[in-house]
mmCIF file of C-alpha atoms in Angstrom:
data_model
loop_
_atom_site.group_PDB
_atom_site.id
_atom_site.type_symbol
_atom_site.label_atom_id
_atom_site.label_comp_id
_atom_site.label_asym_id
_atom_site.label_seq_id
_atom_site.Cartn_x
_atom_site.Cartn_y
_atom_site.Cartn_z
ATOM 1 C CA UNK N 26 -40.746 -51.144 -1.862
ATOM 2 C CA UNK N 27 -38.265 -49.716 -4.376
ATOM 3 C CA UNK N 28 -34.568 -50.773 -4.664
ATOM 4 C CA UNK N 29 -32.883 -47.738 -3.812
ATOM 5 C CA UNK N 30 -30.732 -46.092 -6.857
ATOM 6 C CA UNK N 31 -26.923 -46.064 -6.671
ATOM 7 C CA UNK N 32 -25.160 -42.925 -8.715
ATOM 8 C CA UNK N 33 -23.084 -44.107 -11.595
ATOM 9 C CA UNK N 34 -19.528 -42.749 -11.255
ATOM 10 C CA UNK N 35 -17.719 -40.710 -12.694
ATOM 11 C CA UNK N 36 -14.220 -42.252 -13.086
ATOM 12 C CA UNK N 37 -12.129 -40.027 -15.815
ATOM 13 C CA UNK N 38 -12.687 -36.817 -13.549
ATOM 14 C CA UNK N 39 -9.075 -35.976 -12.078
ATOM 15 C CA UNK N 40 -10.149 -32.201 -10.519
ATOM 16 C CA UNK N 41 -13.050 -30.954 -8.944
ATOM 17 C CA UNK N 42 -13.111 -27.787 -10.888
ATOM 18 C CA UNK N 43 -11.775 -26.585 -13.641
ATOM 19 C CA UNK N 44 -7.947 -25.342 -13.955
ATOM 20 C CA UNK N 45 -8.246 -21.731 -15.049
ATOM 21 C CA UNK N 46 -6.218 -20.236 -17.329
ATOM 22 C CA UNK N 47 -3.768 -18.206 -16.539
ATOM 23 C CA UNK N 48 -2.419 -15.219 -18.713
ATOM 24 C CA UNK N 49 0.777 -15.680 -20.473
ATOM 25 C CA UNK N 50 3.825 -13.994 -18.317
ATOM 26 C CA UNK N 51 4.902 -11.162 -20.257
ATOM 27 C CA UNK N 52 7.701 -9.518 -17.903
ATOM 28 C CA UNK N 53 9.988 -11.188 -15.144
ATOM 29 C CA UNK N 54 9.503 -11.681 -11.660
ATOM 30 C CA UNK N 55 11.716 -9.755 -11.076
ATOM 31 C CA UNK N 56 10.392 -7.183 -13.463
ATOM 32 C CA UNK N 57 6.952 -6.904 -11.814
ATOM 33 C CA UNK N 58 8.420 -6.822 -8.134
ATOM 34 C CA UNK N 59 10.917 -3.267 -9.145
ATOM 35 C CA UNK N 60 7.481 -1.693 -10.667
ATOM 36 C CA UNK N 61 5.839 -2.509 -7.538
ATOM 37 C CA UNK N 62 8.529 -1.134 -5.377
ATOM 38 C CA UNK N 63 8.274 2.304 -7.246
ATOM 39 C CA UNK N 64 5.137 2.031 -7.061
ATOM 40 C CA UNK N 65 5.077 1.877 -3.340
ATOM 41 C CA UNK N 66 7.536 4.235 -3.500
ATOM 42 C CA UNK N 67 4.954 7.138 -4.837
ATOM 43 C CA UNK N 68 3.234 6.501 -1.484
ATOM 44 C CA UNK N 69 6.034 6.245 0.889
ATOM 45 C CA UNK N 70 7.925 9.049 0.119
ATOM 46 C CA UNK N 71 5.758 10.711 -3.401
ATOM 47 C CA UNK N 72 3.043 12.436 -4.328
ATOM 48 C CA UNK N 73 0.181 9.587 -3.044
ATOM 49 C CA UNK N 74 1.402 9.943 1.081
ATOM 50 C CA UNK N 75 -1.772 10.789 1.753
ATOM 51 C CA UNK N 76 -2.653 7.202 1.704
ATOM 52 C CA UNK N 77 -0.412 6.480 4.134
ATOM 53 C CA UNK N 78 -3.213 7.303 6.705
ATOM 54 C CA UNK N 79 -4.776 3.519 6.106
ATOM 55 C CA UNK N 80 -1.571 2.546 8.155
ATOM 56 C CA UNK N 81 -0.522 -0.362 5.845
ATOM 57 C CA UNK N 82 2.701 -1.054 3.994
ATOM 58 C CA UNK N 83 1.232 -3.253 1.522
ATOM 59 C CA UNK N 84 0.219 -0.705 -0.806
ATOM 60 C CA UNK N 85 1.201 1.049 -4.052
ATOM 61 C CA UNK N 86 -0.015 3.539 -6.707
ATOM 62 C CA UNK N 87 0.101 6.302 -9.027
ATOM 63 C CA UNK N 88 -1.189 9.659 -8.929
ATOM 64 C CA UNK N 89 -2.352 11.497 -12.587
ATOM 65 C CA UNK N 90 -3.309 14.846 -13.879
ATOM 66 C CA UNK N 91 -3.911 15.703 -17.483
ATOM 67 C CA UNK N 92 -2.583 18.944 -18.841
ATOM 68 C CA UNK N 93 -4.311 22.093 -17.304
ATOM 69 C CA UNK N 94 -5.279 19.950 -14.487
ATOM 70 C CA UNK N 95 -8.584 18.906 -16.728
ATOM 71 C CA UNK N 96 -8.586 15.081 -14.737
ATOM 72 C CA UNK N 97 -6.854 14.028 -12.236
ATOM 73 C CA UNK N 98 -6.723 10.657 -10.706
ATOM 74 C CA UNK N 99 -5.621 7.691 -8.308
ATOM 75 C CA UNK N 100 -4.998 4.266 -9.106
ATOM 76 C CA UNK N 101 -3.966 2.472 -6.142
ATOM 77 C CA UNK N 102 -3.614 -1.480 -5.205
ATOM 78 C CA UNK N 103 -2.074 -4.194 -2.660
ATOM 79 C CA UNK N 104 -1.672 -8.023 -4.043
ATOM 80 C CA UNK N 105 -5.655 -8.577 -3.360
ATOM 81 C CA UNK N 106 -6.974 -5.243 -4.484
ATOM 82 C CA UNK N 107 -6.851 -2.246 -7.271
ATOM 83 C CA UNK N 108 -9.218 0.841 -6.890
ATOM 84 C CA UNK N 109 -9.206 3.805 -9.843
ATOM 85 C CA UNK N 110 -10.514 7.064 -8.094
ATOM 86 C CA UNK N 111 -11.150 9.551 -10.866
ATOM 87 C CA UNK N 112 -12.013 12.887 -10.822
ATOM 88 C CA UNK N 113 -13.272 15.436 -13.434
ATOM 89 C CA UNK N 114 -15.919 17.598 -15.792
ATOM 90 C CA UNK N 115 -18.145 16.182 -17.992
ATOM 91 C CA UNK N 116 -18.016 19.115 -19.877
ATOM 92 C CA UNK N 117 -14.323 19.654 -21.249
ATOM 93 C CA UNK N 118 -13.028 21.854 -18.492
ATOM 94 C CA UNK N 119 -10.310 22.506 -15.943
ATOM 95 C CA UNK N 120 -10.658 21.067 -12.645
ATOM 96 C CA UNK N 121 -9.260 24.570 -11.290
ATOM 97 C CA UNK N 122 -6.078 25.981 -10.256
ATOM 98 C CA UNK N 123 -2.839 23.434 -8.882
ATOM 99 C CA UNK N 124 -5.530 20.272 -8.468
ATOM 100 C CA UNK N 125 -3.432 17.466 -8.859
ATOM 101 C CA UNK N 126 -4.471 13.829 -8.237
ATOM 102 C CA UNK N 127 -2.474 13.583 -5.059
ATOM 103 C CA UNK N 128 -5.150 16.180 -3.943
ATOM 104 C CA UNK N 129 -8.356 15.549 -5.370
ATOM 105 C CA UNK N 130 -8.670 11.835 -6.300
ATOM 106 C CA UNK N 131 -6.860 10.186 -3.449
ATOM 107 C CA UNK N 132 -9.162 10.882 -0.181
ATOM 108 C CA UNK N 133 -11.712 9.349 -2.467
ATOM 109 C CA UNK N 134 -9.601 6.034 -3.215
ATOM 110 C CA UNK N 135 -8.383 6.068 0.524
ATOM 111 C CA UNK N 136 -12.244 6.246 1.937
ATOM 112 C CA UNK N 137 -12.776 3.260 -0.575
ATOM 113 C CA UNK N 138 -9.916 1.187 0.140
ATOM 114 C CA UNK N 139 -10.402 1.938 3.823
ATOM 115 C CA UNK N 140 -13.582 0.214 3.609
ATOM 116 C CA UNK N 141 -12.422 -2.466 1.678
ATOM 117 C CA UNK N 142 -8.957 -3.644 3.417
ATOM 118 C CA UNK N 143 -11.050 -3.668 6.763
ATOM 119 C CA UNK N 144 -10.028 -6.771 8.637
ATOM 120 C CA UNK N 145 -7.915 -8.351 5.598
ATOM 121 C CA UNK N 146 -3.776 -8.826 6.783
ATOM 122 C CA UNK N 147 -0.947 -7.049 4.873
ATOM 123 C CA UNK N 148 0.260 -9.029 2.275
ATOM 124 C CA UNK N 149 3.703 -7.472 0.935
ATOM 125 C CA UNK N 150 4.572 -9.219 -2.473
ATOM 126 C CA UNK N 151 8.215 -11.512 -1.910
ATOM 127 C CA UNK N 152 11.105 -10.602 -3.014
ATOM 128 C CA UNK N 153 11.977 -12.747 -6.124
ATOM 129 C CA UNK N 154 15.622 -13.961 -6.801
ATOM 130 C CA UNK N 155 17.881 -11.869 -7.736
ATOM 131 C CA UNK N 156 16.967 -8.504 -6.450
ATOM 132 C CA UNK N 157 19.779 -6.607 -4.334
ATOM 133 C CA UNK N 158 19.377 -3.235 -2.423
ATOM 134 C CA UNK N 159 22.171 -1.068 -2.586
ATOM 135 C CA UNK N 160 22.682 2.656 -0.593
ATOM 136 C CA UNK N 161 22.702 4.775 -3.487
ATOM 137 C CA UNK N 162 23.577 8.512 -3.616
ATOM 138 C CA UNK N 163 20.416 10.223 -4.655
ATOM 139 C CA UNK N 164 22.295 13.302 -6.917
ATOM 140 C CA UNK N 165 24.136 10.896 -8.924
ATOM 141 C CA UNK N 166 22.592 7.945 -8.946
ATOM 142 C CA UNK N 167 25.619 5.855 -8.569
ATOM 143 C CA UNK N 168 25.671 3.268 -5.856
ATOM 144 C CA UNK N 169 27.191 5.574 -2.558
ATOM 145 C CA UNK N 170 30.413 5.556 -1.329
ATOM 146 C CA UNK N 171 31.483 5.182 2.263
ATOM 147 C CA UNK N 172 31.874 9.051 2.616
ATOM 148 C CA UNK N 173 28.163 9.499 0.992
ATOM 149 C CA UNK N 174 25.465 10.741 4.013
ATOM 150 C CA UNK N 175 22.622 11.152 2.244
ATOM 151 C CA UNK N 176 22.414 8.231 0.563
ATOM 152 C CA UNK N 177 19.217 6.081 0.489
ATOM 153 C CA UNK N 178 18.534 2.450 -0.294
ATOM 154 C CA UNK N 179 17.000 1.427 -3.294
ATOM 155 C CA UNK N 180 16.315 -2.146 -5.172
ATOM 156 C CA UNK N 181 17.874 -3.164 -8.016
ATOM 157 C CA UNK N 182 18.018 -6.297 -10.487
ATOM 158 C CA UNK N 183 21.334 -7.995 -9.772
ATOM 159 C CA UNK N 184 22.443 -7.973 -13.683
ATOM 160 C CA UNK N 185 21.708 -4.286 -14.121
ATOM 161 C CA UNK N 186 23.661 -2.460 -11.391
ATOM 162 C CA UNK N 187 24.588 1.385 -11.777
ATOM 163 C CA UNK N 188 28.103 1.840 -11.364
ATOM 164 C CA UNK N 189 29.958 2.456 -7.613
ATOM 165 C CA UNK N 190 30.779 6.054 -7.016
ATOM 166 C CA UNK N 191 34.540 7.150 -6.454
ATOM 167 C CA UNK N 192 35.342 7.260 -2.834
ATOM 168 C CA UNK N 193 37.044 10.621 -1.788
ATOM 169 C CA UNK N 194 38.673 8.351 0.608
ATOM 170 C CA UNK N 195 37.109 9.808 3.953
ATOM 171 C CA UNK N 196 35.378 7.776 6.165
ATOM 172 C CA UNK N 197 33.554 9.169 8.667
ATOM 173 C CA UNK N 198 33.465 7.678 12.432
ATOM 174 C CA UNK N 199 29.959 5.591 12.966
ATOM 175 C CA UNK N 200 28.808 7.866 15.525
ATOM 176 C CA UNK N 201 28.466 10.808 12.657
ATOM 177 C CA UNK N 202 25.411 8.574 11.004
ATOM 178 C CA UNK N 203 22.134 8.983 12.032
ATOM 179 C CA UNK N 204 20.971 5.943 13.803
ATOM 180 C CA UNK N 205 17.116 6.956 13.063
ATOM 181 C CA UNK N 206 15.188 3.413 11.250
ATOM 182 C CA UNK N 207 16.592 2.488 8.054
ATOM 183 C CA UNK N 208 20.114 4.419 8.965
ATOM 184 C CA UNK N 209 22.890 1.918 7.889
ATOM 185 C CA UNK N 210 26.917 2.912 7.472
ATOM 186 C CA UNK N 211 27.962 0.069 5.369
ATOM 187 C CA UNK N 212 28.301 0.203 1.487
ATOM 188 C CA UNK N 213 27.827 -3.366 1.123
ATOM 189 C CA UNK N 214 24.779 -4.870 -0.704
ATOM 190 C CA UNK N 215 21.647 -5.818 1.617
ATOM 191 C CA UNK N 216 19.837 -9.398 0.404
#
């Protein structure tokens, strides 16, 4: 009968794997989380609301077409997930008249990520510090006045503010606003 064998021990082994390395930051939190709001931006309200049919608010991208519509394309991603749908000639010629990657490349990407979201939760990146939304008025920029009604919101880093709009000094009654979602009266800064 053999003396059964005990396993020597590793004892200068802190981790069971390996720490990874991670790339060096090369813009701010704060930075990456404005990019990403534009970005969601093109589909919310730009020229990728087409994927706005996968019924999730975690996503973001950009549509692209080369001069003489030649390629066009659709890079779209969520914090788990990027997908490139591309589409074009192998032969250097246009795609045809007023294709645009809003058109041609994202029902592609949208099948795709369709697929691949199944079953997986929004994830919507947080906020970092010191980003502010402020109603802005969309002609001029400027954060809106009290008497601006078409202003919309937008998110801004708190040390680079535009500048506040001169009031004409109206103010209209709160029943005048529309009350529909996102609909707020106050020019006041929303954290």
């Amino acid at each position: 009968q053999r003396e059964p064998v005990t396993p020597d021990l590793v004892s200068d082994i802190t981790e069971l794997y390996p720490k990874q390395r991670a790339a060096p930051r090369v813009i701010s939190p704060q930075n990456a989380y404005l990019v990403s709001d534009m970005l969601r931006d093109v589909i919310t309200r730009g020229s990728g609301g087409r994927a706005l049919t996968l019924g999730r608010r975690d996503l973001a991208g950009k549509t692209g077409t080369t001069n003489e519509g030649r390629d066009t394309w659709f890079v779209g991603f969520n914090a788990n997930l990027i997908g490139v749908a591309w589409v074009g000639f192998d032969q250097f010629r246009p795609l045809g008249g007023n294709e645009q990657g809003g058109r041609t490349a994202i029902p592609m990407w949208i099948d795709y990520m369709r697929e691949a979201l199944a079953g997986t939760p929004e994830r919507l990146p947080a906020r970092p510090p010191g980003i502010v939304e402020y109603r802005i008025n969309p002609k001029t920029g400027l954060i809106a006045g009290d008497d601006t009604f078409d202003s919309i919101f937008e998110k801004f880093d708190i040390d680079h503010l535009p500048e506040r709009e001169q009031s004409s000094g109206f103010v209209a009654p709160l029943d005048s606003f529309d009350s529909g979602a996102g609909a707020r009266p106050a020019g006041e800064p929303i954290f």
